[in-house]
PDB file of C-alpha atoms in Angstrom:
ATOM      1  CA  UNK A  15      96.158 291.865 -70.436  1.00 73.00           C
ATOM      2  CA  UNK A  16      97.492 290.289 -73.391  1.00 79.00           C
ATOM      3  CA  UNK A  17      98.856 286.417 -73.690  1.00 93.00           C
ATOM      4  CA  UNK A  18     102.088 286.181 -75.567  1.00 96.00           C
ATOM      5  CA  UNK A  19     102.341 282.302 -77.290  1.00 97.00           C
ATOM      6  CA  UNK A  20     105.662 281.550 -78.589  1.00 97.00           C
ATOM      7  CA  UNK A  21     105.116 279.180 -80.950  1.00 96.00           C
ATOM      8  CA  UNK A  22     108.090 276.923 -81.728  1.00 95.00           C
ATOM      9  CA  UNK A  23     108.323 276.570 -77.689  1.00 95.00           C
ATOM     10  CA  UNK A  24     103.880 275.589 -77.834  1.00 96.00           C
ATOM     11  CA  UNK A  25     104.446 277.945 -74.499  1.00 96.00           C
ATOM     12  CA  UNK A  26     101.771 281.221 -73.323  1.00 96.00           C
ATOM     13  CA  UNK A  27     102.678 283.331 -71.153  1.00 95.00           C
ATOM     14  CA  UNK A  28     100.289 285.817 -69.369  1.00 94.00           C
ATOM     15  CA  UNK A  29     101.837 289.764 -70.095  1.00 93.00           C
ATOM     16  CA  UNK A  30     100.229 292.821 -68.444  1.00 93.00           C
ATOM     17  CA  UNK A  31      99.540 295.658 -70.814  1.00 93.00           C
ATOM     18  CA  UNK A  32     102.884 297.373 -72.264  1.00 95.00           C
ATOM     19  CA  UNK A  33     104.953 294.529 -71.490  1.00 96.00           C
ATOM     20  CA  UNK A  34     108.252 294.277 -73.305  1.00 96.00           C
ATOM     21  CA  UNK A  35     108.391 291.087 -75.219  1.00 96.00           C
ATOM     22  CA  UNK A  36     112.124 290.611 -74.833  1.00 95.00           C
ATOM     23  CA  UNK A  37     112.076 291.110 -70.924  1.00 95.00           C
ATOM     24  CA  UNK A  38     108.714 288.913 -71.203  1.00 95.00           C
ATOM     25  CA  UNK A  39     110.120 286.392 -73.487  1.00 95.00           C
ATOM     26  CA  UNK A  40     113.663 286.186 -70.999  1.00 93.00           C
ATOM     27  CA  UNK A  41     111.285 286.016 -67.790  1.00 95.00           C
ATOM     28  CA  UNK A  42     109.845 282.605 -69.070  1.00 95.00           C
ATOM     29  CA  UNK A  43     113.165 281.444 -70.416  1.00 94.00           C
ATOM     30  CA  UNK A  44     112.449 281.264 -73.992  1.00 94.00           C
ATOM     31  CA  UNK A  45     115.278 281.360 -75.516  1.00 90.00           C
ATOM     32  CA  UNK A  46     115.431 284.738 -78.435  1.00 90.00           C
ATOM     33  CA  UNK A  47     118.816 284.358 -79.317  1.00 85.00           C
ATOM     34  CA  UNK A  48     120.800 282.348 -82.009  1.00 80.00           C
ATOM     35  CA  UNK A  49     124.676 281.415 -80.437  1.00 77.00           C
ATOM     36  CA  UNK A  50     126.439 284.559 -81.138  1.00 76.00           C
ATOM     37  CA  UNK A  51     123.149 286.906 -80.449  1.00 76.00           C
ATOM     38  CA  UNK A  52     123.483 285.049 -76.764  1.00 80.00           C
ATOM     39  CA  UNK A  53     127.402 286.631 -76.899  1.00 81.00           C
ATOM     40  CA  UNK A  54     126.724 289.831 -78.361  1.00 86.00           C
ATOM     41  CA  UNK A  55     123.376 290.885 -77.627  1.00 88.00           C
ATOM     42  CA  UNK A  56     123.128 294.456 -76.390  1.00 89.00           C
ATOM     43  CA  UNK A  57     120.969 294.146 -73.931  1.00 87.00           C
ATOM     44  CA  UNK A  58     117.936 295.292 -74.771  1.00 89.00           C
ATOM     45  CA  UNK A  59     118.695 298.784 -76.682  1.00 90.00           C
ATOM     46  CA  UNK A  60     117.695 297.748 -80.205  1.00 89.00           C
ATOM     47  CA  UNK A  61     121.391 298.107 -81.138  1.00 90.00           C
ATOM     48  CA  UNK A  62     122.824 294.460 -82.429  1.00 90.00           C
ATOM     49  CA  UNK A  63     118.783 293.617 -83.868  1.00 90.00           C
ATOM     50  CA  UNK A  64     119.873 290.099 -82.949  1.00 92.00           C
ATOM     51  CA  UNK A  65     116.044 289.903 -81.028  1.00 94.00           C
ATOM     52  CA  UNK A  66     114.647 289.499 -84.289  1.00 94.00           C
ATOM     53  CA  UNK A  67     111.423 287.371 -84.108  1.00 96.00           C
ATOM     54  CA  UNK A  68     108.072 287.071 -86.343  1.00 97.00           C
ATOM     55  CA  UNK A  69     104.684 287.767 -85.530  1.00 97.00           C
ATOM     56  CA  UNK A  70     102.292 285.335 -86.375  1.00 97.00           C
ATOM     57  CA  UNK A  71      99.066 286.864 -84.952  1.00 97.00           C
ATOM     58  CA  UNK A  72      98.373 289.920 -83.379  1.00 96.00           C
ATOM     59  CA  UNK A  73      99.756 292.591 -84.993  1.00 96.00           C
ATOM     60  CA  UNK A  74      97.764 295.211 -84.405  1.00 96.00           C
ATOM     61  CA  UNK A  75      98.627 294.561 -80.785  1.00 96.00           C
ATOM     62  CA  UNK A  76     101.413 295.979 -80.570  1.00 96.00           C
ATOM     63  CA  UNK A  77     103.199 298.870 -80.167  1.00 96.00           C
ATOM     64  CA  UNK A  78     104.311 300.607 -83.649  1.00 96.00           C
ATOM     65  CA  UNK A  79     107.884 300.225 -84.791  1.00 95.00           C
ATOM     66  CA  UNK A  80     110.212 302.402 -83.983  1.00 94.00           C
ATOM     67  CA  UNK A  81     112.604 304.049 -85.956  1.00 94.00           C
ATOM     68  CA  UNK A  82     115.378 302.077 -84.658  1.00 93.00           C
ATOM     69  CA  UNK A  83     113.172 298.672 -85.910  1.00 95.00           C
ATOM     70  CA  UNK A  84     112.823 300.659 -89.467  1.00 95.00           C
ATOM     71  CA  UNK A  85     116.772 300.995 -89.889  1.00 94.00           C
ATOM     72  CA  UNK A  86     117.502 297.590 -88.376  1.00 93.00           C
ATOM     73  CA  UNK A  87     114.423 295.567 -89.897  1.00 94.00           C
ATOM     74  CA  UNK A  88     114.508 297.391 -93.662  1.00 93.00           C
ATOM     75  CA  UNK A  89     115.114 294.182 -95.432  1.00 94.00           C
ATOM     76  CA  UNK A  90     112.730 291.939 -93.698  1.00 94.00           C
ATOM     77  CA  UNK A  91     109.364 291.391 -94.372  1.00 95.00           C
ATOM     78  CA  UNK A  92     106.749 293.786 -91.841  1.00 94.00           C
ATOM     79  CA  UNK A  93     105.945 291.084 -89.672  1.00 96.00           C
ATOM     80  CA  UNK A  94     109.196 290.931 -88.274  1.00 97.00           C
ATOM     81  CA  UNK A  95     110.157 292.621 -85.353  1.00 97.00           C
ATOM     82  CA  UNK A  96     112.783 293.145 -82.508  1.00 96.00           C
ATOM     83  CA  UNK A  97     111.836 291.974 -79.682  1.00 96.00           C
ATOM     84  CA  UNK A  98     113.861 294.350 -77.130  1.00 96.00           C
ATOM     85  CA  UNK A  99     111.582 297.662 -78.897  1.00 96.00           C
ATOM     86  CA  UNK A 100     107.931 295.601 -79.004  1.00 96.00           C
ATOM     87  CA  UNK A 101     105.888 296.089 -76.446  1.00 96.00           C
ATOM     88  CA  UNK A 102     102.396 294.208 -76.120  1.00 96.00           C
ATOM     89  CA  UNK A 103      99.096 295.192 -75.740  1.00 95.00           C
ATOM     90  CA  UNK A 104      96.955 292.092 -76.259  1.00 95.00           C
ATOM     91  CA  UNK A 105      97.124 288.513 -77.208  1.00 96.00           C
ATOM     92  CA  UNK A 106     100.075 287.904 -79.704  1.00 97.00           C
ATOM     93  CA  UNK A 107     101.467 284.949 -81.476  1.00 97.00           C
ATOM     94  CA  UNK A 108     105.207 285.090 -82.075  1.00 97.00           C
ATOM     95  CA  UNK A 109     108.009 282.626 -83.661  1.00 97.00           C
ATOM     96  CA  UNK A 110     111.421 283.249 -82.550  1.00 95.00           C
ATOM     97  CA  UNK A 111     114.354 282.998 -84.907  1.00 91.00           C
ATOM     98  CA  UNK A 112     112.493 283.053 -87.440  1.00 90.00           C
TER      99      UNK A 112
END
């Protein structure tokens, strides 16, 4: 079991092992997206990278990136991360729109 705390919300949320942190992050209605990410998302298929959040704590709690994450996130520092292609495997701190 692994809390996920989203930090600009000051909300935790409880996540079973593997959990995805986008479907997590939607579940609890914390809001991931900037206005035209909530338009043109893709849905969860690592495709627009408009999940984009930063991991405060945690890291080695999660799941590696994935090579989709590597083309999408090439420019951004390593503790970014999309949210749709994270999954979580412990307690995590995250900011969104970072």
């Amino acid at each position: 079991m692994g809390n996920i705390k989203f930090v600009k919300e000051n909300q935790e949320v409880i996540a079973a092992d593997g959990a995805n942190l986008r479907l997590k992050a939607l579940e609890n209605r914390v809001d991931l997206y900037t206005f035209s990410g909530k338009m043109m998302n893709c849905g969860g298929y690592g495709q627009c990278g408009t999940c984009i959040v930063e991991i405060v704590e945690g890291m080695e709690n999660l799941s590696p990136r994935t090579d989709v994450e590597n083309r999408k996130l090439k420019k951004k520092p390593p503790t970014y991360r999309l949210a749709c292609q994270t999954l979580v495997n412990g307690p995590v701190s995250v900011k969104t729109k970072p």
